[in-house]
PDB file of C-alpha atoms in Angstrom:
ATOM      1  CA  MET A 271       6.639 -66.158  10.893  1.00  0.00           C
ATOM      2  CA  ILE A 272       6.791 -62.325  10.497  1.00  0.00           C
ATOM      3  CA  ILE A 273       6.816 -60.697   7.433  1.00  0.00           C
ATOM      4  CA  TYR A 274       8.120 -57.959   7.572  1.00  0.00           C
ATOM      5  CA  MET A 275       6.821 -55.697   4.167  1.00  0.00           C
ATOM      6  CA  HIS A 276       8.968 -52.717   3.348  1.00  0.00           C
ATOM      7  CA  MET A 277       7.117 -49.967   1.789  1.00  0.00           C
ATOM      8  CA  THR A 278       8.346 -46.607   1.013  1.00  0.00           C
ATOM      9  CA  ILE A 279       5.697 -44.289   1.831  1.00  0.00           C
ATOM     10  CA  TYR A 280       5.974 -40.368   1.048  1.00  0.00           C
ATOM     11  CA  LYS A 281       4.813 -38.229   3.570  1.00  0.00           C
ATOM     12  CA  GLU A 282       2.608 -36.330   1.127  1.00  0.00           C
ATOM     13  CA  GLU A 283       1.393 -39.831   0.247  1.00  0.00           C
ATOM     14  CA  MET A 284       0.114 -39.919   3.474  1.00  0.00           C
ATOM     15  CA  MET A 285      -1.391 -36.742   3.617  1.00  0.00           C
ATOM     16  CA  SER A 286      -4.868 -35.721   2.535  1.00  0.00           C
ATOM     17  CA  HIS A 287      -5.651 -33.815  -0.368  1.00  0.00           C
ATOM     18  CA  TYR A 288      -6.963 -30.754   1.918  1.00  0.00           C
ATOM     19  CA  HIS A 289      -3.515 -30.860   3.851  1.00  0.00           C
ATOM     20  CA  GLN A 290      -1.057 -30.788   0.709  1.00  0.00           C
ATOM     21  CA  LEU A 291      -3.699 -28.216  -0.837  1.00  0.00           C
ATOM     22  CA  LEU A 292      -2.892 -25.727   2.410  1.00  0.00           C
ATOM     23  CA  ASN A 293       0.537 -26.894   2.035  1.00  0.00           C
ATOM     24  CA  GLN A 294       0.136 -26.044  -1.627  1.00  0.00           C
ATOM     25  CA  LEU A 295      -1.341 -22.449  -0.839  1.00  0.00           C
ATOM     26  CA  ASN A 296       1.290 -21.734   1.719  1.00  0.00           C
ATOM     27  CA  GLU A 297       4.294 -22.162  -0.881  1.00  0.00           C
ATOM     28  CA  LEU A 298       2.525 -19.827  -3.444  1.00  0.00           C
ATOM     29  CA  ASN A 299       2.439 -17.591  -0.775  1.00  0.00           C
ATOM     30  CA  LEU A 300      -2.124 -17.514  -0.784  1.00  0.00           C
ATOM     31  CA  SER A 301      -2.125 -16.903   2.779  1.00  0.00           C
ATOM     32  CA  CYS A 302      -4.782 -15.384   2.527  1.00  0.00           C
ATOM     33  CA  MET A 303      -6.841 -18.588   0.563  1.00  0.00           C
ATOM     34  CA  LYS A 304      -5.279 -20.939   2.976  1.00  0.00           C
ATOM     35  CA  GLU A 305      -6.475 -18.601   6.197  1.00  0.00           C
ATOM     36  CA  ASN A 306     -10.474 -18.735   4.233  1.00  0.00           C
ATOM     37  CA  LEU A 307     -10.031 -22.308   3.378  1.00  0.00           C
ATOM     38  CA  PRO A 308     -11.893 -23.962   6.068  1.00  0.00           C
ATOM     39  CA  ALA A 309     -14.517 -21.314   6.322  1.00  0.00           C
ATOM     40  CA  HIS A 310     -15.387 -21.370   2.455  1.00  0.00           C
ATOM     41  CA  LEU A 311     -15.509 -24.999   2.077  1.00  0.00           C
ATOM     42  CA  ASP A 312     -17.569 -25.285   5.228  1.00  0.00           C
ATOM     43  CA  GLU A 313     -19.878 -22.375   2.987  1.00  0.00           C
ATOM     44  CA  VAL A 314     -19.940 -24.203   0.238  1.00  0.00           C
ATOM     45  CA  ALA A 315     -21.005 -27.483   1.311  1.00  0.00           C
ATOM     46  CA  LYS A 316     -24.118 -25.439   2.641  1.00  0.00           C
ATOM     47  CA  SER A 317     -24.872 -24.197  -0.750  1.00  0.00           C
ATOM     48  CA  ASP A 318     -25.356 -25.006  -4.196  1.00  0.00           C
ATOM     49  CA  LYS A 319     -22.082 -22.668  -5.790  1.00  0.00           C
ATOM     50  CA  SER A 320     -20.938 -24.267  -8.667  1.00  0.00           C
ATOM     51  CA  LEU A 321     -17.147 -24.679  -8.162  1.00  0.00           C
ATOM     52  CA  VAL A 322     -15.950 -21.985 -10.269  1.00  0.00           C
ATOM     53  CA  ASP A 323     -18.024 -19.148  -8.607  1.00  0.00           C
ATOM     54  CA  SER A 324     -16.138 -21.117  -5.083  1.00  0.00           C
ATOM     55  CA  LEU A 325     -12.927 -20.332  -6.679  1.00  0.00           C
ATOM     56  CA  PHE A 326     -14.205 -16.817  -7.605  1.00  0.00           C
ATOM     57  CA  GLU A 327     -15.077 -16.009  -4.554  1.00  0.00           C
ATOM     58  CA  LEU A 328     -11.822 -17.566  -3.045  1.00  0.00           C
ATOM     59  CA  THR A 329      -9.393 -15.676  -5.331  1.00  0.00           C
ATOM     60  CA  GLN A 330     -11.160 -12.328  -4.929  1.00  0.00           C
ATOM     61  CA  GLN A 331     -10.687 -12.590  -0.948  1.00  0.00           C
ATOM     62  CA  GLU A 332      -6.942 -13.329  -1.869  1.00  0.00           C
ATOM     63  CA  ILE A 333      -6.691 -10.402  -4.217  1.00  0.00           C
ATOM     64  CA  SER A 334      -8.124  -7.757  -2.251  1.00  0.00           C
ATOM     65  CA  TYR A 335      -6.076  -8.917   0.967  1.00  0.00           C
ATOM     66  CA  ARG A 336      -2.885  -8.273  -1.146  1.00  0.00           C
ATOM     67  CA  LYS A 337      -4.465  -5.059  -2.533  1.00  0.00           C
ATOM     68  CA  LYS A 338      -4.617  -3.905   1.003  1.00  0.00           C
ATOM     69  CA  GLU A 339      -1.425  -5.193   2.562  1.00  0.00           C
ATOM     70  CA  SER A 340       0.251  -3.471  -0.386  1.00  0.00           C
ATOM     71  CA  GLN A 341      -1.277   0.247   0.269  1.00  0.00           C
ATOM     72  CA  LYS A 342      -0.061  -0.504   3.939  1.00  0.00           C
ATOM     73  CA  LYS A 343       3.241  -0.893   2.511  1.00  0.00           C
ATOM     74  CA  VAL A 344       3.016   1.718   0.320  1.00  0.00           C
ATOM     75  CA  LEU A 345       1.492   4.028   2.975  1.00  0.00           C
ATOM     76  CA  LYS A 346       4.303   3.027   5.529  1.00  0.00           C
ATOM     77  CA  ARG A 347       7.206   4.049   2.665  1.00  0.00           C
ATOM     78  CA  ALA A 348       5.127   7.043   1.509  1.00  0.00           C
ATOM     79  CA  MET A 349       6.149   8.190   5.194  1.00  0.00           C
ATOM     80  CA  PHE A 350       3.299  10.599   5.808  1.00  0.00           C
ATOM     81  CA  PRO A 351       3.123  11.759   9.720  1.00  0.00           C
ATOM     82  CA  TYR A 352      -0.546  10.664   9.566  1.00  0.00           C
ATOM     83  CA  HIS A 353      -3.352  10.168   7.411  1.00  0.00           C
ATOM     84  CA  LYS A 354      -5.593  13.178   7.023  1.00  0.00           C
ATOM     85  CA  ARG A 355      -7.643  13.268   3.847  1.00  0.00           C
ATOM     86  CA  LEU A 356      -9.182  16.739   2.101  1.00  0.00           C
ATOM     87  CA  HIS A 357     -13.359  15.782   3.732  1.00  0.00           C
ATOM     88  CA  ASP A 358     -11.226  16.217   7.576  1.00  0.00           C
ATOM     89  CA  PHE A 359      -9.830  19.328   6.984  1.00  0.00           C
ATOM     90  CA  ASN A 360     -12.469  22.367   8.521  1.00  0.00           C
ATOM     91  CA  PHE A 361     -12.780  25.102   5.354  1.00  0.00           C
ATOM     92  CA  ASP A 362     -14.488  27.309   8.185  1.00  0.00           C
ATOM     93  CA  PHE A 363     -11.342  27.743  10.179  1.00  0.00           C
ATOM     94  CA  GLN A 364      -9.282  28.541   7.286  1.00  0.00           C
ATOM     95  CA  PRO A 365     -11.561  30.717   5.236  1.00  0.00           C
ATOM     96  CA  ARG A 366      -9.193  32.224   2.597  1.00  0.00           C
ATOM     97  CA  ILE A 367      -8.098  28.372   1.479  1.00  0.00           C
ATOM     98  CA  LYS A 368     -10.491  27.643  -1.407  1.00  0.00           C
ATOM     99  CA  LYS A 369     -12.134  24.309  -1.125  1.00  0.00           C
ATOM    100  CA  LYS A 370     -12.749  24.325  -4.762  1.00  0.00           C
ATOM    101  CA  GLU A 371      -9.563  25.042  -5.243  1.00  0.00           C
ATOM    102  CA  MET A 372      -8.187  21.527  -3.659  1.00  0.00           C
ATOM    103  CA  GLN A 373     -10.718  19.465  -4.671  1.00  0.00           C
ATOM    104  CA  ASP A 374      -9.506  20.338  -8.138  1.00  0.00           C
ATOM    105  CA  LEU A 375      -5.353  19.685  -6.787  1.00  0.00           C
ATOM    106  CA  LEU A 376      -6.831  16.272  -5.796  1.00  0.00           C
ATOM    107  CA  THR A 377      -7.402  15.524  -9.209  1.00  0.00           C
ATOM    108  CA  LEU A 378      -3.877  15.433  -9.888  1.00  0.00           C
ATOM    109  CA  ARG A 379      -4.225  17.515 -12.934  1.00  0.00           C
ATOM    110  CA  PHE A 380      -1.314  19.134 -11.880  1.00  0.00           C
ATOM    111  CA  LEU A 381       0.526  15.963 -12.568  1.00  0.00           C
ATOM    112  CA  ASP A 382       0.005  15.807 -16.587  1.00  0.00           C
ATOM    113  CA  THR A 383       1.769  19.670 -16.904  1.00  0.00           C
ATOM    114  CA  TYR A 384       4.314  18.971 -14.072  1.00  0.00           C
ATOM    115  CA  ASP A 385       3.601  21.639 -11.920  1.00  0.00           C
ATOM    116  CA  ASN A 386       4.514  22.120  -8.693  1.00  0.00           C
ATOM    117  CA  ILE A 387       2.411  23.482  -5.450  1.00  0.00           C
ATOM    118  CA  LEU A 388       3.264  25.273  -2.757  1.00  0.00           C
ATOM    119  CA  PHE A 389       1.633  25.642  -0.282  1.00  0.00           C
ATOM    120  CA  ILE A 390       2.468  28.924   2.347  1.00  0.00           C
ATOM    121  CA  GLY A 391       1.300  30.274   5.646  1.00  0.00           C
ATOM    122  CA  ASN A 392       2.185  30.623   9.103  1.00  0.00           C
ATOM    123  CA  SER A 393       2.555  27.761  11.259  1.00  0.00           C
ATOM    124  CA  GLY A 394      -1.078  25.792  12.153  1.00  0.00           C
ATOM    125  CA  VAL A 395      -3.112  26.658   9.297  1.00  0.00           C
ATOM    126  CA  GLY A 396      -3.201  23.227   7.271  1.00  0.00           C
ATOM    127  CA  LYS A 397      -0.206  23.154   4.910  1.00  0.00           C
ATOM    128  CA  THR A 398       0.527  19.546   6.123  1.00  0.00           C
ATOM    129  CA  HIS A 399      -2.590  18.501   6.621  1.00  0.00           C
ATOM    130  CA  LEU A 400      -3.525  19.571   2.461  1.00  0.00           C
ATOM    131  CA  ALA A 401      -0.445  18.145   1.377  1.00  0.00           C
ATOM    132  CA  VAL A 402      -0.751  14.725   3.086  1.00  0.00           C
ATOM    133  CA  SER A 403      -4.461  14.750   1.491  1.00  0.00           C
ATOM    134  CA  ILE A 404      -2.909  15.308  -1.902  1.00  0.00           C
ATOM    135  CA  GLY A 405      -0.392  12.765  -1.212  1.00  0.00           C
ATOM    136  CA  LEU A 406      -2.782  10.388  -0.115  1.00  0.00           C
ATOM    137  CA  GLU A 407      -4.731  10.541  -3.251  1.00  0.00           C
ATOM    138  CA  CYS A 408      -2.037   9.687  -5.316  1.00  0.00           C
ATOM    139  CA  ILE A 409      -1.398   6.784  -3.573  1.00  0.00           C
ATOM    140  CA  ASP A 410      -5.001   5.717  -3.740  1.00  0.00           C
ATOM    141  CA  ARG A 411      -4.449   6.160  -7.827  1.00  0.00           C
ATOM    142  CA  GLY A 412      -1.548   3.701  -7.572  1.00  0.00           C
ATOM    143  CA  LEU A 413       1.375   6.669  -7.931  1.00  0.00           C
ATOM    144  CA  SER A 414       3.979   6.822  -5.750  1.00  0.00           C
ATOM    145  CA  CYS A 415       4.652   9.475  -2.969  1.00  0.00           C
ATOM    146  CA  LEU A 416       7.078  10.375  -0.605  1.00  0.00           C
ATOM    147  CA  PHE A 417       6.757  12.906   2.523  1.00  0.00           C
ATOM    148  CA  ILE A 418      10.052  14.871   3.679  1.00  0.00           C
ATOM    149  CA  THR A 419      11.029  17.227   5.741  1.00  0.00           C
ATOM    150  CA  SER A 420      13.186  19.924   4.131  1.00  0.00           C
ATOM    151  CA  THR A 421      15.487  19.223   7.123  1.00  0.00           C
ATOM    152  CA  GLU A 422      15.383  15.698   6.960  1.00  0.00           C
ATOM    153  CA  LEU A 423      15.874  15.930   2.946  1.00  0.00           C
ATOM    154  CA  VAL A 424      18.850  18.239   3.397  1.00  0.00           C
ATOM    155  CA  ASN A 425      20.914  15.918   5.950  1.00  0.00           C
ATOM    156  CA  ARG A 426      19.913  12.986   3.498  1.00  0.00           C
ATOM    157  CA  LEU A 427      21.519  14.801   0.810  1.00  0.00           C
ATOM    158  CA  ILE A 428      24.703  15.555   2.946  1.00  0.00           C
ATOM    159  CA  ARG A 429      25.298  12.716   3.827  1.00  0.00           C
ATOM    160  CA  ALA A 430      24.741  10.995   0.457  1.00  0.00           C
ATOM    161  CA  HIS A 431      27.621  13.828  -0.656  1.00  0.00           C
ATOM    162  CA  LYS A 432      29.872  12.824   1.980  1.00  0.00           C
ATOM    163  CA  ARG A 433      29.483   9.079   0.606  1.00  0.00           C
ATOM    164  CA  GLY A 434      29.768   9.826  -2.972  1.00  0.00           C
ATOM    165  CA  THR A 435      26.197   8.438  -3.732  1.00  0.00           C
ATOM    166  CA  SER A 436      24.687  11.828  -4.225  1.00  0.00           C
ATOM    167  CA  GLU A 437      23.413  11.055  -7.501  1.00  0.00           C
ATOM    168  CA  THR A 438      22.182   8.037  -6.480  1.00  0.00           C
ATOM    169  CA  MET A 439      20.207   9.753  -3.968  1.00  0.00           C
ATOM    170  CA  LEU A 440      18.398  12.232  -6.179  1.00  0.00           C
ATOM    171  CA  LYS A 441      17.505   9.723  -8.594  1.00  0.00           C
ATOM    172  CA  LYS A 442      15.702   7.906  -5.811  1.00  0.00           C
ATOM    173  CA  TYR A 443      14.083  11.007  -4.739  1.00  0.00           C
ATOM    174  CA  SER A 444      13.301  12.176  -8.722  1.00  0.00           C
ATOM    175  CA  GLY A 445      11.907   8.097  -9.151  1.00  0.00           C
ATOM    176  CA  TYR A 446       8.579   9.278  -6.933  1.00  0.00           C
ATOM    177  CA  SER A 447       5.501  10.491  -8.733  1.00  0.00           C
ATOM    178  CA  VAL A 448       4.911  13.037  -5.827  1.00  0.00           C
ATOM    179  CA  LEU A 449       7.734  14.724  -3.169  1.00  0.00           C
ATOM    180  CA  ILE A 450       6.182  16.324  -0.839  1.00  0.00           C
ATOM    181  CA  ILE A 451       8.621  18.320   1.664  1.00  0.00           C
ATOM    182  CA  ASP A 452       7.552  20.038   4.088  1.00  0.00           C
ATOM    183  CA  GLU A 453       8.443  22.689   6.800  1.00  0.00           C
ATOM    184  CA  VAL A 454      10.586  24.637   3.982  1.00  0.00           C
ATOM    185  CA  GLY A 455      10.734  27.518   5.638  1.00  0.00           C
TER     186      GLY A 455
END
């Protein structure tokens, strides 16, 4: 005689807690924690770390990962033509540009007084490089920034005007902490 027992076993109950944890980390969009969990558990098993210290390290990795990913997105949205810093600038090549003045601009004090900055000079003297370095500093400090050429800005505004969305477009551009308009002249 054969007796069939019908048991309903849920998929989650069949999985180990480890696999459930991986699924939960995935569901919570904690991708870095999920990726680092196996190696982290191996490391913890070999050490005398407390549970709190272990979780602290794992969450720190996730936070660091998210900050880096966020920074990448912000940099992409800023549309810089390249990522050059002030320390990359050759002041010997352009002695008329004062390093101290540029370092002062990197303090971003001009934002507190709502001052505009205008770099004037011939092509190839480093105006874009200096503007980008200020923009990168803004982003490093959590401020929004957009780099756009004057031609592109005008074209976008003309298209917005034709669509009847000029006001929306102007609000968008005025919403940035710093708007860098290159190639004005």
